[in-house]
Coordinates of C-alpha atoms in Angstrom, one line a residue:
M1 CA 0.0 0.0 0.0
N2 CA 1.0 3.7 -0.4
D3 CA 2.5 4.7 3.0
A4 CA 1.5 8.3 2.4
A5 CA -2.2 7.4 2.0
P6 CA -4.5 8.5 4.8
A7 CA -6.0 5.7 7.0
P8 CA -9.7 5.1 6.3
S9 CA -12.0 6.7 8.8
P10 CA -13.5 4.0 11.1
A11 CA -16.8 5.9 11.2
S12 CA -17.2 6.0 7.4
T13 CA -15.8 2.6 6.4
P14 CA -18.6 0.4 4.9
R15 CA -19.4 -2.6 7.0
R16 CA -18.4 -5.9 5.4
R17 CA -17.5 -9.3 6.8
A18 CA -14.2 -10.8 5.8
R19 CA -14.1 -14.6 5.0
V20 CA -11.0 -16.0 6.6
R21 CA -10.9 -19.7 7.4
A22 CA -10.1 -20.3 11.1
P23 CA -6.8 -22.2 11.7
E24 CA -7.0 -25.3 13.8
L25 CA -6.7 -25.1 17.6
I26 CA -3.4 -26.8 18.6
G27 CA -1.6 -26.8 21.9
K28 CA 1.0 -29.2 23.3
G29 CA -0.5 -28.9 26.8
G30 CA -3.8 -30.3 25.7
W31 CA -7.3 -29.5 26.8
L32 CA -8.9 -28.6 30.1
N33 CA -12.5 -28.5 31.1
T34 CA -13.6 -31.1 28.5
G35 CA -13.7 -34.2 30.6
G36 CA -10.5 -35.5 29.0
K37 CA -11.6 -35.1 25.4
D38 CA -9.5 -33.3 22.8
L39 CA -11.4 -30.8 20.6
A40 CA -11.0 -29.8 17.0
L41 CA -12.8 -27.0 15.1
A42 CA -14.8 -29.6 13.3
D43 CA -16.3 -30.6 16.6
L44 CA -17.5 -27.0 17.1
R45 CA -19.1 -26.6 13.6
G46 CA -22.6 -25.1 14.0
K47 CA -21.6 -23.1 17.1
I48 CA -20.3 -19.5 17.3
V49 CA -16.8 -19.8 18.8
I50 CA -15.1 -17.1 20.7
A51 CA -11.4 -17.8 21.1
D52 CA -10.0 -15.9 24.1
F53 CA -6.2 -15.7 23.9
W54 CA -5.1 -15.1 27.5
T55 CA -2.4 -15.7 30.0
F56 CA -3.1 -15.8 33.7
C57 CA -0.5 -13.2 34.8
C58 CA -2.4 -10.5 32.8
I59 CA -4.8 -8.3 34.6
N60 CA -6.5 -7.2 31.4
C61 CA -7.1 -10.9 30.5
L62 CA -8.8 -11.4 33.9
H63 CA -11.0 -8.3 33.2
V64 CA -12.1 -10.0 29.9
L65 CA -12.9 -13.2 31.7
D66 CA -15.3 -11.2 33.9
E67 CA -16.7 -9.3 30.9
L68 CA -17.5 -12.6 29.1
R69 CA -19.4 -14.3 32.0
E70 CA -22.8 -12.7 31.2
L71 CA -22.5 -13.3 27.5
E72 CA -21.4 -16.9 28.1
E73 CA -24.4 -17.6 30.2
K74 CA -27.0 -15.8 28.1
H75 CA -25.9 -17.5 24.8
R76 CA -24.9 -20.9 26.3
D77 CA -26.8 -22.9 23.7
T78 CA -25.2 -21.2 20.6
V79 CA -21.8 -19.9 21.8
V80 CA -18.7 -21.8 22.8
I81 CA -15.9 -19.8 24.4
I82 CA -12.5 -21.4 24.1
G83 CA -9.7 -20.1 26.2
V84 CA -6.4 -20.4 24.4
H85 CA -3.8 -20.0 27.2
S86 CA -0.7 -18.4 25.6
P87 CA 2.1 -17.9 28.2
K88 CA 4.2 -14.8 28.7
F89 CA 6.3 -16.1 31.6
V90 CA 8.1 -19.5 31.8
H91 CA 6.0 -20.5 34.8
E92 CA 2.9 -20.0 32.8
A93 CA 4.0 -22.7 30.4
D94 CA 3.8 -25.2 33.3
H95 CA 0.7 -27.3 32.7
Q96 CA -0.2 -27.6 36.4
A97 CA 0.0 -23.8 36.7
V98 CA -2.6 -23.5 33.9
V99 CA -4.8 -26.1 35.6
D100 CA -4.6 -24.1 38.8
A101 CA -5.3 -20.8 37.1
V102 CA -8.4 -22.2 35.4
E103 CA -9.8 -23.1 38.8
R104 CA -8.5 -20.0 40.5
Y105 CA -10.3 -17.6 38.1
E106 CA -13.4 -19.8 37.7
V107 CA -13.0 -20.3 34.0
H108 CA -16.2 -22.2 33.0
H109 CA -15.4 -23.1 29.4
P110 CA -12.8 -25.3 27.6
V111 CA -9.2 -24.2 27.7
L112 CA -6.5 -25.1 25.3
D113 CA -3.0 -25.1 26.9
D114 CA -0.7 -23.7 24.1
P115 CA 2.7 -23.4 25.9
E116 CA 4.6 -23.0 22.6
L117 CA 2.3 -20.3 21.2
V118 CA 1.5 -22.4 18.2
T119 CA -2.2 -21.3 17.9
W120 CA -1.2 -17.7 18.9
K121 CA 1.1 -17.6 15.9
Q122 CA -1.4 -19.2 13.5
Y123 CA -4.0 -16.5 14.4
A124 CA -1.3 -13.7 14.2
V125 CA -2.2 -12.5 17.7
R126 CA 0.0 -9.6 19.0
A127 CA -1.5 -8.9 22.4
W128 CA -3.0 -10.3 25.6
P129 CA -6.0 -10.4 25.6
T130 CA -7.3 -10.9 22.1
L131 CA -10.7 -12.2 21.2
V132 CA -11.4 -13.9 17.8
V133 CA -14.9 -14.7 16.7
I134 CA -15.4 -17.7 14.5
D135 CA -18.8 -18.2 12.7
P136 CA -20.7 -21.6 12.7
E137 CA -19.1 -22.4 9.3
G138 CA -15.6 -22.1 10.6
Y139 CA -14.6 -18.6 9.4
V140 CA -13.0 -15.8 11.4
V141 CA -15.4 -12.8 11.3
A142 CA -13.9 -10.4 13.9
Q143 CA -10.9 -9.8 16.1
H144 CA -10.7 -7.6 19.2
A145 CA -7.7 -6.8 21.3
G146 CA -7.9 -5.5 24.9
E147 CA -10.9 -4.8 27.1
G148 CA -14.4 -3.4 26.6
H149 CA -15.6 -5.4 23.7
A150 CA -18.3 -7.6 25.3
H151 CA -21.1 -5.4 24.1
A152 CA -19.8 -5.4 20.5
I153 CA -19.3 -9.2 20.5
E154 CA -22.8 -9.8 21.9
R155 CA -24.3 -7.7 19.0
L156 CA -22.2 -9.7 16.5
V157 CA -23.3 -13.0 18.2
E158 CA -27.0 -12.0 17.8
E159 CA -26.4 -11.2 14.1
L160 CA -24.6 -14.5 13.6
E161 CA -27.4 -16.4 15.4
A162 CA -30.0 -14.9 13.1
E163 CA -28.0 -15.3 9.9
H164 CA -27.1 -18.9 10.5
E165 CA -30.4 -19.9 11.9
A166 CA -31.9 -18.8 8.6
K167 CA -29.2 -20.7 6.6
G168 CA -29.7 -23.8 8.7
T169 CA -26.0 -23.8 9.8
L170 CA -26.6 -23.0 13.5
R171 CA -26.6 -25.9 16.0
R172 CA -28.1 -25.3 19.3
G173 CA -27.5 -27.3 22.5
D174 CA -25.0 -27.9 25.2
G175 CA -21.3 -27.2 24.5
P176 CA -18.3 -29.3 25.3
Y177 CA -17.6 -27.8 28.8
V178 CA -17.2 -30.4 31.6
A179 CA -16.7 -29.0 35.1
P180 CA -13.7 -30.5 37.0
E181 CA -14.3 -32.2 40.4
P182 CA -14.0 -29.7 43.3
E183 CA -11.3 -30.4 46.0
A184 CA -11.9 -29.9 49.7
T185 CA -9.3 -27.7 51.4
H186 CA -9.6 -25.1 54.2
L187 CA -8.3 -22.4 51.8
R188 CA -8.5 -22.2 48.0
F189 CA -5.9 -20.1 46.2
P190 CA -5.6 -17.6 49.1
G191 CA -4.2 -14.2 48.2
K192 CA -2.9 -12.1 51.1
A193 CA -2.8 -12.2 54.9
V194 CA -2.5 -9.9 57.9
V195 CA -2.0 -10.5 61.7
L196 CA -5.0 -9.4 63.7
G197 CA -4.8 -7.8 67.2
N198 CA -5.7 -11.1 68.8
G199 CA -2.8 -12.9 67.2
N200 CA -5.0 -14.7 64.6
F201 CA -4.4 -14.5 60.9
L202 CA -6.9 -13.0 58.5
V203 CA -6.6 -14.4 55.0
S204 CA -8.2 -13.5 51.7
D205 CA -9.6 -16.8 50.4
S206 CA -9.8 -15.4 46.9
T207 CA -11.3 -18.2 44.8
R208 CA -14.0 -18.8 47.5
H209 CA -14.8 -15.1 47.7
Q210 CA -14.3 -15.0 51.5
L211 CA -12.1 -13.8 54.3
V212 CA -11.0 -16.5 56.7
E213 CA -9.8 -16.0 60.2
I214 CA -7.3 -18.7 61.2
A215 CA -5.7 -19.5 64.6
P216 CA -2.0 -18.9 65.2
D217 CA -1.3 -22.5 64.2
G218 CA -2.0 -21.5 60.6
E219 CA -4.5 -24.2 60.1
S220 CA -7.5 -24.1 62.4
V221 CA -10.4 -22.0 60.9
V222 CA -12.0 -19.7 63.5
R223 CA -14.6 -18.2 61.2
R224 CA -15.4 -17.3 57.6
I225 CA -16.6 -13.9 56.5
G226 CA -18.7 -13.6 53.4
S227 CA -21.3 -15.9 51.8
G228 CA -18.7 -17.7 49.6
E229 CA -20.7 -16.7 46.5
R230 CA -19.4 -14.0 44.1
G231 CA -21.2 -10.8 44.8
F232 CA -21.1 -7.2 46.0
G233 CA -22.9 -6.6 49.3
P234 CA -22.5 -6.8 53.1
E235 CA -22.2 -10.6 52.9
A236 CA -20.3 -10.9 49.6
F237 CA -16.9 -10.4 48.0
S238 CA -15.5 -11.1 44.6
E239 CA -11.9 -12.5 44.5
P240 CA -10.6 -10.4 47.4
Q241 CA -6.9 -9.9 47.7
G242 CA -5.0 -7.3 49.7
L243 CA -5.5 -6.7 53.4
A244 CA -4.1 -4.0 55.7
L245 CA -4.6 -3.3 59.4
L246 CA -5.8 0.2 60.1
P247 CA -4.8 2.1 63.3
D248 CA -8.2 1.5 64.9
G249 CA -7.8 -2.3 64.5
K250 CA -10.2 -2.7 61.5
V251 CA -9.0 -4.2 58.3
V252 CA -9.2 -2.6 54.8
V253 CA -9.8 -5.2 52.1
A254 CA -9.0 -4.9 48.4
D255 CA -12.1 -6.4 46.9
T256 CA -10.5 -6.9 43.6
V257 CA -13.1 -8.0 41.1
N258 CA -15.7 -5.7 42.7
H259 CA -13.3 -2.8 42.0
A260 CA -13.8 -1.6 45.6
L261 CA -12.3 -1.2 49.0
R262 CA -14.2 -2.7 52.0
V263 CA -13.5 -2.4 55.7
F264 CA -14.0 -5.4 58.0
D265 CA -14.5 -4.9 61.7
P266 CA -13.1 -8.0 63.6
E267 CA -15.0 -7.0 66.7
S268 CA -18.5 -6.8 65.2
G269 CA -18.0 -8.8 62.0
A270 CA -19.4 -5.9 59.9
V271 CA -18.3 -5.2 56.4
E272 CA -18.6 -1.7 54.9
T273 CA -17.8 -0.4 51.4
V274 CA -15.6 2.7 51.7
A275 CA -14.3 3.2 48.2
G276 CA -15.4 2.3 44.7
T277 CA -18.8 1.9 43.0
G278 CA -18.5 -1.7 41.9
R279 CA -17.8 -0.6 38.3
Q280 CA -14.4 -0.7 36.6
W281 CA -12.6 2.5 36.0
W282 CA -12.1 3.5 32.3
Q283 CA -10.2 6.2 30.5
G284 CA -12.0 9.5 30.9
S285 CA -13.5 8.6 34.3
P286 CA -12.7 10.8 37.4
T287 CA -9.4 10.1 39.0
A288 CA -10.1 11.7 42.3
G289 CA -13.1 12.7 44.5
P290 CA -15.5 11.2 47.1
A291 CA -14.4 7.7 47.6
R292 CA -17.8 6.0 47.1
E293 CA -18.4 7.9 43.8
V294 CA -15.1 7.2 42.0
D295 CA -14.6 4.0 40.0
L296 CA -11.6 1.8 40.8
S297 CA -9.9 -0.9 38.7
S298 CA -8.8 -4.2 40.2
P299 CA -7.2 -3.0 43.5
W300 CA -4.8 -5.9 44.3
D301 CA -3.1 -4.8 47.6
V302 CA -3.3 -2.1 50.2
A303 CA -1.0 -0.6 52.9
W304 CA -1.2 2.0 55.6
W305 CA 1.5 4.6 55.0
Q306 CA 1.7 8.4 55.6
D307 CA -1.7 8.5 57.3
R308 CA -3.5 7.1 54.2
V309 CA -4.3 3.7 52.7
W310 CA -2.2 3.2 49.5
I311 CA -3.7 1.0 46.8
A312 CA -1.9 -1.1 44.3
M313 CA -4.3 -0.4 41.4
A314 CA -3.2 -3.3 39.2
G315 CA -5.9 -2.7 36.6
V316 CA -4.6 0.6 35.5
H317 CA -0.9 0.3 36.5
Q318 CA -1.0 3.0 39.1
L319 CA -0.9 3.7 42.9
W320 CA -3.9 5.4 44.4
T321 CA -4.7 6.5 47.9
W322 CA -7.8 6.5 50.1
D323 CA -7.9 9.0 52.9
P324 CA -10.3 7.8 55.7
A325 CA -10.3 11.3 57.3
T326 CA -11.7 13.0 54.2
G327 CA -13.4 10.1 52.6
T328 CA -11.7 10.7 49.3
V329 CA -9.6 8.7 46.8
G330 CA -7.2 9.8 44.1
V331 CA -4.2 8.9 41.9
A332 CA -0.9 9.1 43.7
A333 CA 1.5 7.8 41.1
G334 CA 1.5 6.4 37.6
T335 CA 0.2 7.5 34.2
T336 CA -1.8 4.3 33.3
N337 CA 0.9 3.5 30.7
E338 CA 2.4 0.0 31.3
G339 CA 6.1 -0.3 31.7
L340 CA 9.0 0.6 34.0
V341 CA 9.8 4.3 34.2
D342 CA 11.1 6.0 37.3
G343 CA 11.0 9.6 38.4
P344 CA 8.3 11.9 39.7
A345 CA 5.1 10.2 40.7
A346 CA 3.0 11.9 37.9
E347 CA 5.4 10.6 35.2
A348 CA 6.3 7.1 36.5
W349 CA 5.1 4.0 34.7
F350 CA 4.1 0.8 36.5
A351 CA 3.1 -2.6 35.3
Q352 CA 0.4 -4.3 37.3
P353 CA 1.6 -3.3 40.9
S354 CA 0.4 -6.2 43.1
G355 CA 2.1 -6.0 46.5
L356 CA 2.8 -3.1 48.9
A357 CA 4.8 -2.8 52.2
A358 CA 5.3 0.3 54.3
A359 CA 8.8 0.8 55.8
G360 CA 9.5 4.2 57.3
D361 CA 10.2 6.6 54.6
R362 CA 9.6 4.1 51.8
L363 CA 6.6 2.3 50.4
W364 CA 7.9 -0.9 48.7
I365 CA 6.1 -2.1 45.6
A366 CA 6.0 -5.6 43.9
D367 CA 5.5 -4.5 40.3
S368 CA 4.6 -7.9 38.8
E369 CA 4.6 -7.5 35.0
T370 CA 8.0 -6.0 35.0
S371 CA 9.3 -8.6 37.5
A372 CA 10.5 -5.6 39.5
L373 CA 10.9 -4.5 43.1
R374 CA 10.3 -0.7 43.3
W375 CA 9.7 1.9 45.9
I376 CA 8.3 5.4 46.3
D377 CA 9.7 7.9 48.8
T378 CA 7.9 10.6 50.8
D379 CA 8.7 13.2 48.1
G380 CA 6.7 11.2 45.6
D381 CA 9.7 10.0 43.5
V382 CA 9.6 6.4 42.2
H383 CA 12.7 4.2 42.2
T384 CA 13.5 0.7 41.0
A385 CA 15.6 -1.6 43.1
V386 CA 15.4 -4.8 41.0
G387 CA 14.1 -5.2 37.5
T388 CA 14.6 -3.9 34.0
G389 CA 11.3 -4.1 32.1
L390 CA 8.4 -6.0 30.7
F391 CA 10.3 -8.7 28.8
D392 CA 13.2 -9.8 31.1
F393 CA 12.8 -12.1 34.1
G394 CA 14.4 -15.1 35.8
H395 CA 16.0 -16.2 39.0
R396 CA 19.4 -14.6 39.6
D397 CA 20.9 -13.5 42.9
G398 CA 23.7 -11.0 43.5
A399 CA 24.0 -7.2 42.7
A400 CA 20.5 -5.7 42.3
G401 CA 21.4 -4.2 38.9
Q402 CA 21.7 -7.7 37.4
A403 CA 19.4 -9.7 39.7
L404 CA 16.2 -11.1 38.3
L405 CA 12.7 -11.9 39.6
Q406 CA 9.7 -13.6 37.9
H407 CA 6.3 -11.9 38.4
P408 CA 6.5 -11.1 42.2
L409 CA 3.1 -10.5 43.9
G410 CA 4.1 -9.7 47.5
V411 CA 6.6 -7.7 49.5
T412 CA 7.2 -7.6 53.2
A413 CA 9.4 -5.2 55.3
L414 CA 11.8 -7.0 57.6
P415 CA 13.1 -5.7 60.9
D416 CA 16.7 -5.1 59.7
G417 CA 15.6 -2.7 56.9
S418 CA 15.7 -5.3 54.1
V419 CA 12.6 -6.6 52.4
A420 CA 11.4 -10.1 51.6
V421 CA 9.9 -10.5 48.1
C422 CA 7.3 -13.3 47.3
D423 CA 8.9 -14.2 43.9
T424 CA 5.7 -15.9 42.8
Y425 CA 6.5 -17.5 39.5
N426 CA 9.9 -18.7 40.8
H427 CA 8.2 -20.3 43.8
A428 CA 10.7 -18.6 46.0
L429 CA 11.1 -16.1 48.9
R430 CA 13.8 -13.6 48.0
R431 CA 15.5 -10.8 50.0
F432 CA 16.8 -7.4 48.9
D433 CA 19.1 -5.5 51.2
P434 CA 19.2 -1.7 50.5
A435 CA 22.3 -1.4 52.6
T436 CA 24.4 -3.7 50.3
G437 CA 22.3 -3.6 47.1
E438 CA 22.3 -7.4 47.1
V439 CA 19.5 -9.8 46.2
S440 CA 19.5 -13.3 47.8
T441 CA 17.2 -16.3 48.1
L442 CA 15.7 -17.2 51.5
A443 CA 13.6 -20.2 50.5
T444 CA 12.5 -22.2 47.5
D445 CA 9.8 -24.8 46.8
L446 CA 7.0 -22.5 47.8
R447 CA 4.1 -23.0 45.3
E448 CA 3.2 -19.5 44.0
P449 CA 3.8 -17.5 47.2
S450 CA 1.7 -14.4 46.9
A451 CA 2.2 -12.7 50.3
A452 CA 4.0 -13.0 53.6
V453 CA 3.6 -11.6 57.1
L454 CA 5.9 -11.4 60.1
D455 CA 5.0 -13.3 63.2
G456 CA 7.6 -12.8 65.9
E457 CA 10.9 -14.1 64.5
E458 CA 9.2 -16.1 61.9
I459 CA 7.7 -15.3 58.5
V460 CA 4.4 -16.8 57.4
V461 CA 4.0 -17.2 53.7
V462 CA 0.8 -17.5 51.8
E463 CA 1.4 -20.5 49.4
S464 CA -1.4 -19.7 47.1
A465 CA -1.2 -22.8 44.9
R466 CA -0.8 -25.1 47.9
H467 CA -3.8 -23.5 49.5
R468 CA -2.1 -23.0 52.9
L469 CA 0.0 -20.8 55.2
T470 CA 3.6 -21.9 55.6
R471 CA 5.6 -20.8 58.6
L472 CA 9.4 -20.4 58.1
R473 CA 12.2 -19.2 60.3
L474 CA 14.2 -16.5 58.5
P475 CA 17.5 -18.1 57.7
E476 CA 20.8 -16.4 58.5
E477 CA 22.3 -17.6 55.3
A478 CA 20.9 -17.5 51.8
V479 CA 20.0 -20.6 49.8
R480 CA 22.2 -21.3 46.8
V481 CA 20.2 -21.3 43.5
D482 CA 21.5 -21.8 40.0
A483 CA 21.0 -18.6 38.1
V484 CA 18.6 -18.5 35.1
A485 CA 17.5 -15.7 32.9
H486 CA 14.6 -15.6 30.4
R487 CA 13.0 -13.3 27.9
T488 CA 9.4 -13.4 26.9
Q489 CA 9.2 -15.9 24.1
R490 CA 7.2 -13.8 21.7
A491 CA 9.0 -13.5 18.4
A492 CA 10.1 -10.0 17.4
T493 CA 8.4 -8.3 14.4
E494 CA 10.9 -7.6 11.6
V495 CA 10.5 -4.0 10.5
A496 CA 12.3 -2.1 7.8
G497 CA 14.6 0.7 8.9
G498 CA 13.5 4.3 8.5
A499 CA 9.8 5.0 7.9
L500 CA 7.3 2.7 9.6
R501 CA 3.5 3.3 9.3
L502 CA 1.6 2.4 12.4
E503 CA -2.1 1.7 12.0
V504 CA -4.5 0.8 14.8
V505 CA -7.5 -0.9 13.2
F506 CA -10.8 0.0 14.7
R507 CA -14.3 -0.4 13.2
A508 CA -17.2 0.8 15.3
P509 CA -19.4 -2.2 16.0
A510 CA -22.7 -2.6 14.2
G511 CA -25.3 -0.2 15.5
Q512 CA -22.7 2.2 16.9
K513 CA -20.8 5.2 15.8
L514 CA -17.7 7.1 17.1
D515 CA -18.6 9.4 20.0
T516 CA -17.5 12.8 18.9
R517 CA -19.9 14.9 21.0
Y518 CA -17.0 16.2 23.2
G519 CA -14.1 16.2 20.8
P520 CA -12.0 13.4 19.3
S521 CA -13.2 9.9 20.2
T522 CA -9.9 8.2 19.7
R523 CA -6.5 8.4 21.3
L524 CA -3.0 7.0 20.4
L525 CA 0.1 7.1 22.5
V526 CA 3.4 5.8 21.2
S527 CA 6.8 5.4 22.9
S528 CA 9.7 3.0 22.8
T529 CA 12.3 1.2 24.8
P530 CA 15.0 2.3 24.5
P531 CA 13.6 5.8 23.8
E532 CA 16.2 6.4 21.2
L533 CA 14.7 3.7 19.0
L534 CA 12.2 6.2 17.7
A535 CA 13.6 9.2 15.9
E536 CA 10.1 10.5 15.1
G537 CA 6.5 9.7 16.0
A538 CA 6.6 9.3 19.8
G539 CA 3.9 11.1 21.9
A540 CA 0.2 11.4 22.0
G541 CA -2.4 12.2 19.3
T542 CA -6.0 11.7 18.3
E543 CA -5.6 9.8 15.0
L544 CA -5.3 6.0 15.1
F545 CA -2.4 6.0 12.7
R546 CA 1.1 7.5 12.9
E547 CA 4.1 7.9 10.7
L548 CA 7.0 6.6 12.7
R549 CA 10.7 6.9 11.8
L550 CA 13.2 4.5 13.4
A551 CA 16.5 6.0 14.3
D552 CA 19.5 5.4 12.0
G553 CA 21.4 2.3 13.1
A554 CA 18.5 1.1 15.3
G555 CA 18.8 -2.6 16.0
S556 CA 16.0 -3.8 18.2
G557 CA 13.7 -2.6 20.9
V558 CA 10.1 -2.5 22.0
L559 CA 7.3 -0.2 20.6
H560 CA 4.8 0.7 23.3
V561 CA 1.4 1.6 21.8
S562 CA -1.7 2.6 23.7
A563 CA -5.0 3.1 21.9
M564 CA -8.5 4.0 23.0
A565 CA -11.7 4.5 21.0
A566 CA -15.1 5.5 22.3
S567 CA -18.3 4.5 20.5
C568 CA -22.0 5.1 21.3
D569 CA -25.2 3.4 20.2
D570 CA -26.4 5.0 17.0
D571 CA -30.0 5.7 17.9
P572 CA -31.3 9.1 16.9
E573 CA -34.4 8.6 19.1
N574 CA -32.3 8.2 22.2
E575 CA -31.0 11.5 23.7
Y576 CA -28.7 9.6 26.0
P577 CA -27.3 6.6 24.1
A578 CA -25.2 4.0 25.8
C579 CA -21.5 4.6 25.2
H580 CA -18.6 2.1 25.3
V581 CA -14.8 2.4 25.7
H582 CA -12.4 0.1 23.8
Q583 CA -8.8 0.2 24.9
Q584 CA -5.6 -1.8 24.7
D585 CA -1.8 -1.4 25.3
W586 CA 0.7 -3.3 23.1
G587 CA 4.3 -3.9 23.8
V588 CA 5.7 -5.0 20.4
P589 CA 9.2 -6.3 20.2
V590 CA 10.8 -5.2 16.9
T591 CA 14.0 -6.0 15.1
V592 CA 15.2 -3.8 12.2
T593 CA 16.1 -5.9 9.1
A594 CA 16.5 -5.1 5.4
G595 CA 13.5 -7.2 4.4
G596 CA 11.2 -6.1 7.3
V597 CA 7.7 -4.6 6.9
S598 CA 7.1 -0.9 6.5
R599 CA 3.5 -1.1 7.9
L600 CA 2.6 -2.3 11.4
A601 CA -1.1 -3.0 11.9
L602 CA -2.5 -3.6 15.4
V603 CA -6.2 -4.7 15.6
L604 CA -8.2 -3.0 18.3
A605 CA -11.5 -4.1 16.8
G606 CA -12.5 -5.4 13.4
M607 CA -10.4 -7.1 10.7
D608 CA -7.2 -5.8 9.2
E609 CA -8.2 -5.1 5.6
G610 CA -4.5 -4.8 4.7
E611 CA -4.2 -8.6 5.1
G612 CA -6.7 -9.2 2.3
E613 CA -9.5 -11.9 2.4
G614 CA -9.1 -15.6 2.4
A615 CA -11.3 -18.2 0.8

């Protein structure tokens, strides 16, 4: 195509449906939730198939799982959702870890374990999460990356139901999902823990949507708080995670999938909502105000520091605070861009912060997607102690500048000024000493440790995937571990040097139009790692295409692309039509080669017409 030609306007492009034959679903790890049966696309002919490319570390993927629950139930006799698990981290290629994740997040549809990304590559997927819709005759008819597409997919499903009912190619009836047998344990994938004033532990029993008070022996259940059913009310939680003791002895709870903060009173047993509306925060929503009126996004951990509750807002890659004295919340650090950038709080980038620990003049942060240990000081500056970015991880001790973690979820301040890190995907407890700048390993063979709390001279670790609390004495000497280093296994995109046209493909769903009532309805933000990779084209704009220029001599790096589009129902009779936000962040590894492409297309919603149509 002519690189200088303007991109077609999403609002004016005629609606048409491409005919691309869906590739087969293949994965070395096999199938889950099918009762032991392998599936092929031929088995699904007559059904509308939604392939959900996800990985269990990804908060956006977890958001999409929740978005799809209603559609999955409403269209159960015509729609089959297939989760295609496509790992980012080495641990996510472990089949048992995928089995655990499917139960942990209540995935009630078949899942293909694709540890080598075979099906990911066949479908030319570039981002987690990506949804691909396949019609009853086995053709791909739509692709959506990121969050916020459930309403558009439901509209498409209704169109496909009508079209294929009329053609006689729709097959109604039960799908291939077979529920696994439940296991009886006191806890099920617990998330975080805190020591109460009476010496008992309070644990977030995430998969069972409860809090559990446990005696000091770490095993005896004293009481359960919450109905055990997913919900949002005085007796219900939805995948709670972080817990923090308040000065008055009450406990603030990060009620993660309810996008809310709750306060539990151990004396009365009462639960009160103190922040959040139950709705997920989207771009353009308020970022400060009365706590019960501002939307939050997957709060994962909480900590009391500087007379406020700090919130690891994993869903938007930020830190927020809740001030009980004023009843307000607001952003404290981060831009919503995903990555590792230090500096003043308003300019820093995080990547799914998931663990917090207050220690004097520092708030320590487990920044999971960058496999990093970071901290913020009382002046609001963000620093990195361990970690380099989104794509490098492993298990390596020694000087912090070259040490590696793998998706840590928890951090605990130790009495000597060092910090213990729950190095979740390495199944280890690590230690960072700010005085020496050294990283060491305290314990191994901990199955997905997600948090730890001090209890006297011992540390009690939440072993999430072993469904228990494990008590350890802090060792005087480190454990010796063979060093390993990894990079995310996604292949880099080969691009030509010099000019590179970036196009984000977005087609407003049927029955909708771009929302231009208050100005441009689209946004595009582009940057790179290293920053010098891009000679031209970095920054923000309102068009979903950009002429980039790679620097002379550029070898390789990562393009960071963040896109957002807002569309509203196209109903002239409705003065207040429903509006929807579609958004996605991409980190695209690129390598400059002589035969590389000069056009990079990223699909937000629709089909990339630049790829042509298949038979």
